[in-house]
Amino acid sequence: MARAFAILWLLTTMLCGTASKSSVATRSKKSTLLARSAEGSLASGLKNGAASALATICAKAALQPFDTLKTLQQASTASSSLFSVCAERVRSHGVLSLYRGLGVSFIGAVPAISAYFAVYSSLKGTLLARVNAPPLLLVAISAAMANTVGATLRVPCEIVKQRLQAGLYSSVSDAIGDLFGRGVGGMLPPDAHLAQARLC
């Protein structure tokens, strides 16, 4: 009888020890996976940010003339076609005037879009790995946070670019000096809060 109890005690001790080791190993493995997931999310975010920066440079350079013509059309009080606006602009200011504001556009759009995709990708991966919530909600939170960061960088440069395209200022320094002189509101569109809510 004593021998049976001793064997039973020995088996119980061995099983508990194995279970404890297994539990520790599981927790260790889970923490390792979480760490790797966070590192992977950060690396993925940086890669997406770099790729989106290159894509933005190509897209902005190709579409800048159309963006300029659109701004001129919107600023004009007379109803005119895109072709007539283009012809008048080239005749009076030259072909390169269609690219006016491209530098400011690069300065604003490239970091903003890079930051958007970097923040979105890394934050989404981290939240999905660490937070127990509906995936759709976590994706929406990631997109809203990323857009807030991107819009903060992009909107002031967009304002300067559009004012330059419309011919309201002769140089970037004049535009920035005047707009900053009006306070923070000078660097924001009138319906900034509505635009942010719509994009989020």
PDB file of N, CA, C and O in Angstrom, residues 47-125:
ATOM      1  N   LYS A  47       8.540  49.323 -44.837  1.00  0.00           N
ATOM      2  CA  LYS A  47       8.567  48.950 -46.257  1.00  0.00           C
ATOM      3  C   LYS A  47       7.412  49.611 -47.019  1.00  0.00           C
ATOM      4  O   LYS A  47       7.592  50.138 -48.116  1.00  0.00           O
ATOM      5  N   ASN A  48       6.223  49.563 -46.431  1.00  0.00           N
ATOM      6  CA  ASN A  48       5.067  50.186 -47.079  1.00  0.00           C
ATOM      7  C   ASN A  48       5.251  51.697 -47.199  1.00  0.00           C
ATOM      8  O   ASN A  48       4.849  52.304 -48.194  1.00  0.00           O
ATOM      9  N   GLY A  49       5.848  52.306 -46.170  1.00  0.00           N
ATOM     10  CA  GLY A  49       6.097  53.742 -46.217  1.00  0.00           C
ATOM     11  C   GLY A  49       7.054  54.114 -47.330  1.00  0.00           C
ATOM     12  O   GLY A  49       6.836  55.079 -48.068  1.00  0.00           O
ATOM     13  N   ALA A  50       8.140  53.339 -47.489  1.00  0.00           N
ATOM     14  CA  ALA A  50       9.121  53.622 -48.540  1.00  0.00           C
ATOM     15  C   ALA A  50       8.515  53.422 -49.928  1.00  0.00           C
ATOM     16  O   ALA A  50       8.723  54.234 -50.840  1.00  0.00           O
ATOM     17  N   ALA A  51       7.758  52.340 -50.096  1.00  0.00           N
ATOM     18  CA  ALA A  51       7.130  52.068 -51.394  1.00  0.00           C
ATOM     19  C   ALA A  51       6.117  53.147 -51.755  1.00  0.00           C
ATOM     20  O   ALA A  51       6.056  53.602 -52.907  1.00  0.00           O
ATOM     21  N   SER A  52       5.332  53.580 -50.779  1.00  0.00           N
ATOM     22  CA  SER A  52       4.327  54.612 -51.058  1.00  0.00           C
ATOM     23  C   SER A  52       4.985  55.956 -51.352  1.00  0.00           C
ATOM     24  O   SER A  52       4.449  56.758 -52.124  1.00  0.00           O
ATOM     25  N   ALA A  53       6.155  56.216 -50.772  1.00  0.00           N
ATOM     26  CA  ALA A  53       6.869  57.459 -51.070  1.00  0.00           C
ATOM     27  C   ALA A  53       7.296  57.505 -52.537  1.00  0.00           C
ATOM     28  O   ALA A  53       7.110  58.522 -53.225  1.00  0.00           O
ATOM     29  N   LEU A  54       7.848  56.399 -53.029  1.00  0.00           N
ATOM     30  CA  LEU A  54       8.254  56.340 -54.438  1.00  0.00           C
ATOM     31  C   LEU A  54       7.047  56.448 -55.364  1.00  0.00           C
ATOM     32  O   LEU A  54       7.093  57.146 -56.380  1.00  0.00           O
ATOM     33  N   ALA A  55       5.962  55.767 -55.008  1.00  0.00           N
ATOM     34  CA  ALA A  55       4.749  55.841 -55.826  1.00  0.00           C
ATOM     35  C   ALA A  55       4.181  57.258 -55.845  1.00  0.00           C
ATOM     36  O   ALA A  55       3.703  57.740 -56.877  1.00  0.00           O
ATOM     37  N   THR A  56       4.246  57.938 -54.716  1.00  0.00           N
ATOM     38  CA  THR A  56       3.728  59.308 -54.631  1.00  0.00           C
ATOM     39  C   THR A  56       4.531  60.267 -55.509  1.00  0.00           C
ATOM     40  O   THR A  56       3.966  61.135 -56.179  1.00  0.00           O
ATOM     41  N   ILE A  57       5.858  60.113 -55.515  1.00  0.00           N
ATOM     42  CA  ILE A  57       6.706  60.980 -56.346  1.00  0.00           C
ATOM     43  C   ILE A  57       6.330  60.828 -57.812  1.00  0.00           C
ATOM     44  O   ILE A  57       6.158  61.820 -58.537  1.00  0.00           O
ATOM     45  N   CYS A  58       6.185  59.581 -58.268  1.00  0.00           N
ATOM     46  CA  CYS A  58       5.822  59.340 -59.678  1.00  0.00           C
ATOM     47  C   CYS A  58       4.440  59.902 -59.997  1.00  0.00           C
ATOM     48  O   CYS A  58       4.245  60.558 -61.032  1.00  0.00           O
ATOM     49  N   ALA A  59       3.480  59.636 -59.118  1.00  0.00           N
ATOM     50  CA  ALA A  59       2.111  60.075 -59.379  1.00  0.00           C
ATOM     51  C   ALA A  59       1.989  61.596 -59.369  1.00  0.00           C
ATOM     52  O   ALA A  59       1.336  62.192 -60.235  1.00  0.00           O
ATOM     53  N   LYS A  60       2.622  62.249 -58.384  1.00  0.00           N
ATOM     54  CA  LYS A  60       2.538  63.706 -58.297  1.00  0.00           C
ATOM     55  C   LYS A  60       3.188  64.376 -59.502  1.00  0.00           C
ATOM     56  O   LYS A  60       2.668  65.364 -60.033  1.00  0.00           O
ATOM     57  N   ALA A  61       4.338  63.858 -59.937  1.00  0.00           N
ATOM     58  CA  ALA A  61       5.026  64.441 -61.092  1.00  0.00           C
ATOM     59  C   ALA A  61       4.188  64.304 -62.361  1.00  0.00           C
ATOM     60  O   ALA A  61       4.123  65.221 -63.185  1.00  0.00           O
ATOM     61  N   ALA A  62       3.518  63.164 -62.513  1.00  0.00           N
ATOM     62  CA  ALA A  62       2.714  62.934 -63.715  1.00  0.00           C
ATOM     63  C   ALA A  62       1.420  63.737 -63.723  1.00  0.00           C
ATOM     64  O   ALA A  62       0.963  64.213 -64.775  1.00  0.00           O
ATOM     65  N   LEU A  63       0.825  63.924 -62.563  1.00  0.00           N
ATOM     66  CA  LEU A  63      -0.505  64.546 -62.480  1.00  0.00           C
ATOM     67  C   LEU A  63      -0.479  66.025 -62.114  1.00  0.00           C
ATOM     68  O   LEU A  63      -1.540  66.658 -62.073  1.00  0.00           O
ATOM     69  N   GLN A  64       0.700  66.582 -61.845  1.00  0.00           N
ATOM     70  CA  GLN A  64       0.783  67.982 -61.423  1.00  0.00           C
ATOM     71  C   GLN A  64       0.138  68.957 -62.406  1.00  0.00           C
ATOM     72  O   GLN A  64      -0.578  69.870 -61.987  1.00  0.00           O
ATOM     73  N   PRO A  65       0.364  68.830 -63.748  1.00  0.00           N
ATOM     74  CA  PRO A  65      -0.306  69.773 -64.665  1.00  0.00           C
ATOM     75  C   PRO A  65      -1.825  69.757 -64.539  1.00  0.00           C
ATOM     76  O   PRO A  65      -2.473  70.811 -64.556  1.00  0.00           O
ATOM     77  N   PHE A  66      -2.400  68.582 -64.412  1.00  0.00           N
ATOM     78  CA  PHE A  66      -3.859  68.480 -64.274  1.00  0.00           C
ATOM     79  C   PHE A  66      -4.326  69.086 -62.954  1.00  0.00           C
ATOM     80  O   PHE A  66      -5.392  69.719 -62.895  1.00  0.00           O
ATOM     81  N   ASP A  67      -3.535  68.907 -61.912  1.00  0.00           N
ATOM     82  CA  ASP A  67      -3.869  69.487 -60.615  1.00  0.00           C
ATOM     83  C   ASP A  67      -3.838  71.011 -60.687  1.00  0.00           C
ATOM     84  O   ASP A  67      -4.709  71.694 -60.133  1.00  0.00           O
ATOM     85  N   THR A  68      -2.841  71.545 -61.384  1.00  0.00           N
ATOM     86  CA  THR A  68      -2.745  73.001 -61.546  1.00  0.00           C
ATOM     87  C   THR A  68      -3.933  73.539 -62.314  1.00  0.00           C
ATOM     88  O   THR A  68      -4.533  74.563 -61.939  1.00  0.00           O
ATOM     89  N   LEU A  69      -4.281  72.868 -63.408  1.00  0.00           N
ATOM     90  CA  LEU A  69      -5.419  73.322 -64.225  1.00  0.00           C
ATOM     91  C   LEU A  69      -6.731  73.232 -63.445  1.00  0.00           C
ATOM     92  O   LEU A  69      -7.595  74.096 -63.569  1.00  0.00           O
ATOM     93  N   LYS A  70      -6.862  72.210 -62.646  1.00  0.00           N
ATOM     94  CA  LYS A  70      -8.071  72.075 -61.816  1.00  0.00           C
ATOM     95  C   LYS A  70      -8.179  73.239 -60.832  1.00  0.00           C
ATOM     96  O   LYS A  70      -9.251  73.830 -60.653  1.00  0.00           O
ATOM     97  N   THR A  71      -7.049  73.579 -60.209  1.00  0.00           N
ATOM     98  CA  THR A  71      -7.049  74.689 -59.248  1.00  0.00           C
ATOM     99  C   THR A  71      -7.383  76.002 -59.947  1.00  0.00           C
ATOM    100  O   THR A  71      -8.151  76.824 -59.412  1.00  0.00           O
ATOM    101  N   LEU A  72      -6.832  76.218 -61.136  1.00  0.00           N
ATOM    102  CA  LEU A  72      -7.114  77.449 -61.892  1.00  0.00           C
ATOM    103  C   LEU A  72      -8.578  77.510 -62.302  1.00  0.00           C
ATOM    104  O   LEU A  72      -9.199  78.582 -62.271  1.00  0.00           O
ATOM    105  N   GLN A  73      -9.133  76.375 -62.698  1.00  0.00           N
ATOM    106  CA  GLN A  73     -10.550  76.343 -63.050  1.00  0.00           C
ATOM    107  C   GLN A  73     -11.425  76.691 -61.858  1.00  0.00           C
ATOM    108  O   GLN A  73     -12.401  77.442 -61.976  1.00  0.00           O
ATOM    109  N   GLN A  74     -11.090  76.154 -60.715  1.00  0.00           N
ATOM    110  CA  GLN A  74     -11.888  76.414 -59.512  1.00  0.00           C
ATOM    111  C   GLN A  74     -11.765  77.864 -59.064  1.00  0.00           C
ATOM    112  O   GLN A  74     -12.716  78.436 -58.526  1.00  0.00           O
ATOM    113  N   ALA A  75     -10.590  78.460 -59.269  1.00  0.00           N
ATOM    114  CA  ALA A  75     -10.369  79.842 -58.833  1.00  0.00           C
ATOM    115  C   ALA A  75     -10.958  80.855 -59.810  1.00  0.00           C
ATOM    116  O   ALA A  75     -11.179  82.014 -59.453  1.00  0.00           O
ATOM    117  N   SER A  76     -11.213  80.420 -61.044  1.00  0.00           N
ATOM    118  CA  SER A  76     -11.721  81.353 -62.062  1.00  0.00           C
ATOM    119  C   SER A  76     -13.202  81.636 -61.845  1.00  0.00           C
ATOM    120  O   SER A  76     -13.985  80.742 -61.517  1.00  0.00           O
ATOM    121  N   THR A  77     -13.559  82.881 -62.031  1.00  0.00           N
ATOM    122  CA  THR A  77     -14.980  83.262 -61.908  1.00  0.00           C
ATOM    123  C   THR A  77     -15.752  82.968 -63.188  1.00  0.00           C
ATOM    124  O   THR A  77     -16.947  82.758 -63.161  1.00  0.00           O
ATOM    125  N   ALA A  78     -15.035  82.948 -64.332  1.00  0.00           N
ATOM    126  CA  ALA A  78     -15.681  82.671 -65.617  1.00  0.00           C
ATOM    127  C   ALA A  78     -15.719  81.168 -65.857  1.00  0.00           C
ATOM    128  O   ALA A  78     -14.856  80.422 -65.407  1.00  0.00           O
ATOM    129  N   SER A  79     -16.743  80.724 -66.587  1.00  0.00           N
ATOM    130  CA  SER A  79     -16.849  79.310 -66.934  1.00  0.00           C
ATOM    131  C   SER A  79     -15.970  79.039 -68.154  1.00  0.00           C
ATOM    132  O   SER A  79     -16.163  79.641 -69.212  1.00  0.00           O
ATOM    133  N   SER A  80     -14.999  78.175 -67.993  1.00  0.00           N
ATOM    134  CA  SER A  80     -14.079  77.876 -69.080  1.00  0.00           C
ATOM    135  C   SER A  80     -13.697  76.407 -69.047  1.00  0.00           C
ATOM    136  O   SER A  80     -13.681  75.780 -67.990  1.00  0.00           O
ATOM    137  N   SER A  81     -13.361  75.895 -70.230  1.00  0.00           N
ATOM    138  CA  SER A  81     -13.012  74.482 -70.325  1.00  0.00           C
ATOM    139  C   SER A  81     -11.574  74.254 -69.873  1.00  0.00           C
ATOM    140  O   SER A  81     -10.774  75.191 -69.777  1.00  0.00           O
ATOM    141  N   LEU A  82     -11.254  73.012 -69.637  1.00  0.00           N
ATOM    142  CA  LEU A  82      -9.903  72.654 -69.224  1.00  0.00           C
ATOM    143  C   LEU A  82      -8.889  73.019 -70.313  1.00  0.00           C
ATOM    144  O   LEU A  82      -7.794  73.517 -70.017  1.00  0.00           O
ATOM    145  N   PHE A  83      -9.269  72.795 -71.569  1.00  0.00           N
ATOM    146  CA  PHE A  83      -8.361  73.097 -72.677  1.00  0.00           C
ATOM    147  C   PHE A  83      -8.085  74.591 -72.775  1.00  0.00           C
ATOM    148  O   PHE A  83      -6.941  75.016 -72.983  1.00  0.00           O
ATOM    149  N   SER A  84      -9.114  75.411 -72.635  1.00  0.00           N
ATOM    150  CA  SER A  84      -8.920  76.854 -72.740  1.00  0.00           C
ATOM    151  C   SER A  84      -8.083  77.393 -71.577  1.00  0.00           C
ATOM    152  O   SER A  84      -7.246  78.275 -71.756  1.00  0.00           O
ATOM    153  N   VAL A  85      -8.290  76.844 -70.394  1.00  0.00           N
ATOM    154  CA  VAL A  85      -7.485  77.246 -69.240  1.00  0.00           C
ATOM    155  C   VAL A  85      -6.024  76.870 -69.464  1.00  0.00           C
ATOM    156  O   VAL A  85      -5.109  77.655 -69.184  1.00  0.00           O
ATOM    157  N   CYS A  86      -5.796  75.678 -70.002  1.00  0.00           N
ATOM    158  CA  CYS A  86      -4.435  75.218 -70.277  1.00  0.00           C
ATOM    159  C   CYS A  86      -3.763  76.106 -71.323  1.00  0.00           C
ATOM    160  O   CYS A  86      -2.606  76.517 -71.151  1.00  0.00           O
ATOM    161  N   ALA A  87      -4.478  76.404 -72.403  1.00  0.00           N
ATOM    162  CA  ALA A  87      -3.903  77.231 -73.469  1.00  0.00           C
ATOM    163  C   ALA A  87      -3.554  78.624 -72.951  1.00  0.00           C
ATOM    164  O   ALA A  87      -2.481  79.165 -73.263  1.00  0.00           O
ATOM    165  N   GLU A  88      -4.434  79.214 -72.169  1.00  0.00           N
ATOM    166  CA  GLU A  88      -4.192  80.552 -71.631  1.00  0.00           C
ATOM    167  C   GLU A  88      -3.003  80.553 -70.669  1.00  0.00           C
ATOM    168  O   GLU A  88      -2.173  81.466 -70.696  1.00  0.00           O
ATOM    169  N   ARG A  89      -2.911  79.535 -69.862  1.00  0.00           N
ATOM    170  CA  ARG A  89      -1.812  79.448 -68.887  1.00  0.00           C
ATOM    171  C   ARG A  89      -0.464  79.298 -69.588  1.00  0.00           C
ATOM    172  O   ARG A  89       0.504  79.965 -69.235  1.00  0.00           O
ATOM    173  N   VAL A  90      -0.410  78.412 -70.567  1.00  0.00           N
ATOM    174  CA  VAL A  90       0.847  78.193 -71.292  1.00  0.00           C
ATOM    175  C   VAL A  90       1.224  79.435 -72.091  1.00  0.00           C
ATOM    176  O   VAL A  90       2.404  79.814 -72.165  1.00  0.00           O
ATOM    177  N   ARG A  91       0.245  80.100 -72.674  1.00  0.00           N
ATOM    178  CA  ARG A  91       0.515  81.296 -73.469  1.00  0.00           C
ATOM    179  C   ARG A  91       1.067  82.436 -72.600  1.00  0.00           C
ATOM    180  O   ARG A  91       1.981  83.158 -73.000  1.00  0.00           O
ATOM    181  N   SER A  92       0.514  82.590 -71.425  1.00  0.00           N
ATOM    182  CA  SER A  92       0.911  83.730 -70.589  1.00  0.00           C
ATOM    183  C   SER A  92       2.089  83.446 -69.659  1.00  0.00           C
ATOM    184  O   SER A  92       2.856  84.346 -69.336  1.00  0.00           O
ATOM    185  N   HIS A  93       2.262  82.196 -69.237  1.00  0.00           N
ATOM    186  CA  HIS A  93       3.314  81.900 -68.261  1.00  0.00           C
ATOM    187  C   HIS A  93       4.289  80.804 -68.684  1.00  0.00           C
ATOM    188  O   HIS A  93       5.265  80.562 -67.982  1.00  0.00           O
ATOM    189  N   GLY A  94       4.015  80.120 -69.789  1.00  0.00           N
ATOM    190  CA  GLY A  94       4.912  79.065 -70.239  1.00  0.00           C
ATOM    191  C   GLY A  94       4.493  77.689 -69.736  1.00  0.00           C
ATOM    192  O   GLY A  94       3.676  77.571 -68.815  1.00  0.00           O
ATOM    193  N   VAL A  95       5.076  76.655 -70.356  1.00  0.00           N
ATOM    194  CA  VAL A  95       4.705  75.273 -70.021  1.00  0.00           C
ATOM    195  C   VAL A  95       5.082  74.921 -68.583  1.00  0.00           C
ATOM    196  O   VAL A  95       4.343  74.214 -67.880  1.00  0.00           O
ATOM    197  N   LEU A  96       6.231  75.408 -68.129  1.00  0.00           N
ATOM    198  CA  LEU A  96       6.682  75.052 -66.782  1.00  0.00           C
ATOM    199  C   LEU A  96       5.766  75.580 -65.688  1.00  0.00           C
ATOM    200  O   LEU A  96       5.813  75.096 -64.550  1.00  0.00           O
ATOM    201  N   SER A  97       4.933  76.564 -66.022  1.00  0.00           N
ATOM    202  CA  SER A  97       4.011  77.088 -65.008  1.00  0.00           C
ATOM    203  C   SER A  97       2.974  76.038 -64.591  1.00  0.00           C
ATOM    204  O   SER A  97       2.370  76.147 -63.529  1.00  0.00           O
ATOM    205  N   LEU A  98       2.780  75.014 -65.442  1.00  0.00           N
ATOM    206  CA  LEU A  98       1.857  73.937 -65.088  1.00  0.00           C
ATOM    207  C   LEU A  98       2.405  73.095 -63.934  1.00  0.00           C
ATOM    208  O   LEU A  98       1.654  72.361 -63.289  1.00  0.00           O
ATOM    209  N   TYR A  99       3.706  73.204 -63.700  1.00  0.00           N
ATOM    210  CA  TYR A  99       4.331  72.454 -62.615  1.00  0.00           C
ATOM    211  C   TYR A  99       4.596  73.329 -61.392  1.00  0.00           C
ATOM    212  O   TYR A  99       5.329  72.926 -60.494  1.00  0.00           O
ATOM    213  N   ARG A 100       3.993  74.492 -61.380  1.00  0.00           N
ATOM    214  CA  ARG A 100       4.196  75.371 -60.235  1.00  0.00           C
ATOM    215  C   ARG A 100       3.601  74.755 -58.974  1.00  0.00           C
ATOM    216  O   ARG A 100       2.474  74.269 -58.969  1.00  0.00           O
ATOM    217  N   GLY A 101       4.373  74.765 -57.902  1.00  0.00           N
ATOM    218  CA  GLY A 101       3.922  74.160 -56.651  1.00  0.00           C
ATOM    219  C   GLY A 101       4.294  72.692 -56.511  1.00  0.00           C
ATOM    220  O   GLY A 101       3.941  72.060 -55.512  1.00  0.00           O
ATOM    221  N   LEU A 102       5.030  72.145 -57.504  1.00  0.00           N
ATOM    222  CA  LEU A 102       5.384  70.726 -57.431  1.00  0.00           C
ATOM    223  C   LEU A 102       6.310  70.439 -56.253  1.00  0.00           C
ATOM    224  O   LEU A 102       6.166  69.422 -55.577  1.00  0.00           O
ATOM    225  N   GLY A 103       7.253  71.332 -55.994  1.00  0.00           N
ATOM    226  CA  GLY A 103       8.175  71.125 -54.869  1.00  0.00           C
ATOM    227  C   GLY A 103       7.440  71.075 -53.538  1.00  0.00           C
ATOM    228  O   GLY A 103       7.700  70.202 -52.698  1.00  0.00           O
ATOM    229  N   VAL A 104       6.508  72.016 -53.356  1.00  0.00           N
ATOM    230  CA  VAL A 104       5.709  72.026 -52.120  1.00  0.00           C
ATOM    231  C   VAL A 104       4.848  70.775 -52.034  1.00  0.00           C
ATOM    232  O   VAL A 104       4.656  70.200 -50.957  1.00  0.00           O
ATOM    233  N   SER A 105       4.357  70.334 -53.192  1.00  0.00           N
ATOM    234  CA  SER A 105       3.541  69.129 -53.221  1.00  0.00           C
ATOM    235  C   SER A 105       4.350  67.915 -52.781  1.00  0.00           C
ATOM    236  O   SER A 105       3.866  67.070 -52.016  1.00  0.00           O
ATOM    237  N   PHE A 106       5.595  67.836 -53.246  1.00  0.00           N
ATOM    238  CA  PHE A 106       6.472  66.746 -52.819  1.00  0.00           C
ATOM    239  C   PHE A 106       6.730  66.809 -51.316  1.00  0.00           C
ATOM    240  O   PHE A 106       6.654  65.796 -50.619  1.00  0.00           O
ATOM    241  N   ILE A 107       7.033  68.017 -50.838  1.00  0.00           N
ATOM    242  CA  ILE A 107       7.361  68.187 -49.417  1.00  0.00           C
ATOM    243  C   ILE A 107       6.193  67.769 -48.527  1.00  0.00           C
ATOM    244  O   ILE A 107       6.382  67.190 -47.455  1.00  0.00           O
ATOM    245  N   GLY A 108       4.976  68.060 -48.982  1.00  0.00           N
ATOM    246  CA  GLY A 108       3.807  67.718 -48.172  1.00  0.00           C
ATOM    247  C   GLY A 108       3.310  66.303 -48.382  1.00  0.00           C
ATOM    248  O   GLY A 108       3.032  65.578 -47.425  1.00  0.00           O
ATOM    249  N   ALA A 109       3.217  65.886 -49.660  1.00  0.00           N
ATOM    250  CA  ALA A 109       2.562  64.611 -49.958  1.00  0.00           C
ATOM    251  C   ALA A 109       3.437  63.404 -49.666  1.00  0.00           C
ATOM    252  O   ALA A 109       2.949  62.396 -49.140  1.00  0.00           O
ATOM    253  N   VAL A 110       4.724  63.484 -49.995  1.00  0.00           N
ATOM    254  CA  VAL A 110       5.581  62.302 -49.832  1.00  0.00           C
ATOM    255  C   VAL A 110       5.689  61.884 -48.361  1.00  0.00           C
ATOM    256  O   VAL A 110       5.418  60.725 -48.019  1.00  0.00           O
ATOM    257  N   PRO A 111       6.040  62.788 -47.437  1.00  0.00           N
ATOM    258  CA  PRO A 111       6.062  62.361 -46.024  1.00  0.00           C
ATOM    259  C   PRO A 111       4.686  61.978 -45.492  1.00  0.00           C
ATOM    260  O   PRO A 111       4.565  61.048 -44.693  1.00  0.00           O
ATOM    261  N   ALA A 112       3.648  62.707 -45.957  1.00  0.00           N
ATOM    262  CA  ALA A 112       2.305  62.432 -45.435  1.00  0.00           C
ATOM    263  C   ALA A 112       1.816  61.049 -45.831  1.00  0.00           C
ATOM    264  O   ALA A 112       1.314  60.291 -44.990  1.00  0.00           O
ATOM    265  N   ILE A 113       1.962  60.707 -47.101  1.00  0.00           N
ATOM    266  CA  ILE A 113       1.480  59.405 -47.565  1.00  0.00           C
ATOM    267  C   ILE A 113       2.364  58.283 -47.035  1.00  0.00           C
ATOM    268  O   ILE A 113       1.884  57.203 -46.684  1.00  0.00           O
ATOM    269  N   SER A 114       3.670  58.541 -46.951  1.00  0.00           N
ATOM    270  CA  SER A 114       4.569  57.548 -46.354  1.00  0.00           C
ATOM    271  C   SER A 114       4.180  57.288 -44.902  1.00  0.00           C
ATOM    272  O   SER A 114       4.117  56.136 -44.455  1.00  0.00           O
ATOM    273  N   ALA A 115       3.946  58.366 -44.167  1.00  0.00           N
ATOM    274  CA  ALA A 115       3.561  58.221 -42.765  1.00  0.00           C
ATOM    275  C   ALA A 115       2.225  57.505 -42.639  1.00  0.00           C
ATOM    276  O   ALA A 115       2.036  56.665 -41.745  1.00  0.00           O
ATOM    277  N   TYR A 116       1.282  57.812 -43.547  1.00  0.00           N
ATOM    278  CA  TYR A 116      -0.027  57.162 -43.499  1.00  0.00           C
ATOM    279  C   TYR A 116       0.115  55.641 -43.595  1.00  0.00           C
ATOM    280  O   TYR A 116      -0.384  54.893 -42.753  1.00  0.00           O
ATOM    281  N   PHE A 117       0.798  55.177 -44.651  1.00  0.00           N
ATOM    282  CA  PHE A 117       0.902  53.734 -44.847  1.00  0.00           C
ATOM    283  C   PHE A 117       1.776  53.065 -43.792  1.00  0.00           C
ATOM    284  O   PHE A 117       1.518  51.930 -43.397  1.00  0.00           O
ATOM    285  N   ALA A 118       2.826  53.757 -43.355  1.00  0.00           N
ATOM    286  CA  ALA A 118       3.691  53.190 -42.321  1.00  0.00           C
ATOM    287  C   ALA A 118       2.930  53.020 -41.007  1.00  0.00           C
ATOM    288  O   ALA A 118       2.977  51.966 -40.367  1.00  0.00           O
ATOM    289  N   VAL A 119       2.211  54.077 -40.600  1.00  0.00           N
ATOM    290  CA  VAL A 119       1.443  54.018 -39.345  1.00  0.00           C
ATOM    291  C   VAL A 119       0.311  53.000 -39.454  1.00  0.00           C
ATOM    292  O   VAL A 119       0.096  52.188 -38.544  1.00  0.00           O
ATOM    293  N   TYR A 120      -0.391  53.020 -40.580  1.00  0.00           N
ATOM    294  CA  TYR A 120      -1.516  52.099 -40.749  1.00  0.00           C
ATOM    295  C   TYR A 120      -1.064  50.644 -40.701  1.00  0.00           C
ATOM    296  O   TYR A 120      -1.625  49.826 -39.970  1.00  0.00           O
ATOM    297  N   SER A 121      -0.031  50.316 -41.464  1.00  0.00           N
ATOM    298  CA  SER A 121       0.424  48.926 -41.539  1.00  0.00           C
ATOM    299  C   SER A 121       0.972  48.425 -40.200  1.00  0.00           C
ATOM    300  O   SER A 121       0.610  47.342 -39.729  1.00  0.00           O
ATOM    301  N   SER A 122       1.834  49.218 -39.573  1.00  0.00           N
ATOM    302  CA  SER A 122       2.429  48.776 -38.313  1.00  0.00           C
ATOM    303  C   SER A 122       1.408  48.740 -37.181  1.00  0.00           C
ATOM    304  O   SER A 122       1.388  47.808 -36.372  1.00  0.00           O
ATOM    305  N   LEU A 123       0.533  49.756 -37.125  1.00  0.00           N
ATOM    306  CA  LEU A 123      -0.469  49.801 -36.056  1.00  0.00           C
ATOM    307  C   LEU A 123      -1.492  48.683 -36.215  1.00  0.00           C
ATOM    308  O   LEU A 123      -1.882  48.039 -35.235  1.00  0.00           O
ATOM    309  N   LYS A 124      -1.907  48.424 -37.445  1.00  0.00           N
ATOM    310  CA  LYS A 124      -2.871  47.346 -37.679  1.00  0.00           C
ATOM    311  C   LYS A 124      -2.292  45.995 -37.263  1.00  0.00           C
ATOM    312  O   LYS A 124      -2.953  45.212 -36.575  1.00  0.00           O
ATOM    313  N   GLY A 125      -1.039  45.725 -37.664  1.00  0.00           N
ATOM    314  CA  GLY A 125      -0.419  44.461 -37.288  1.00  0.00           C
ATOM    315  C   GLY A 125      -0.276  44.308 -35.787  1.00  0.00           C
ATOM    316  O   GLY A 125      -0.530  43.237 -35.228  1.00  0.00           O
TER     317      GLY A 125
END
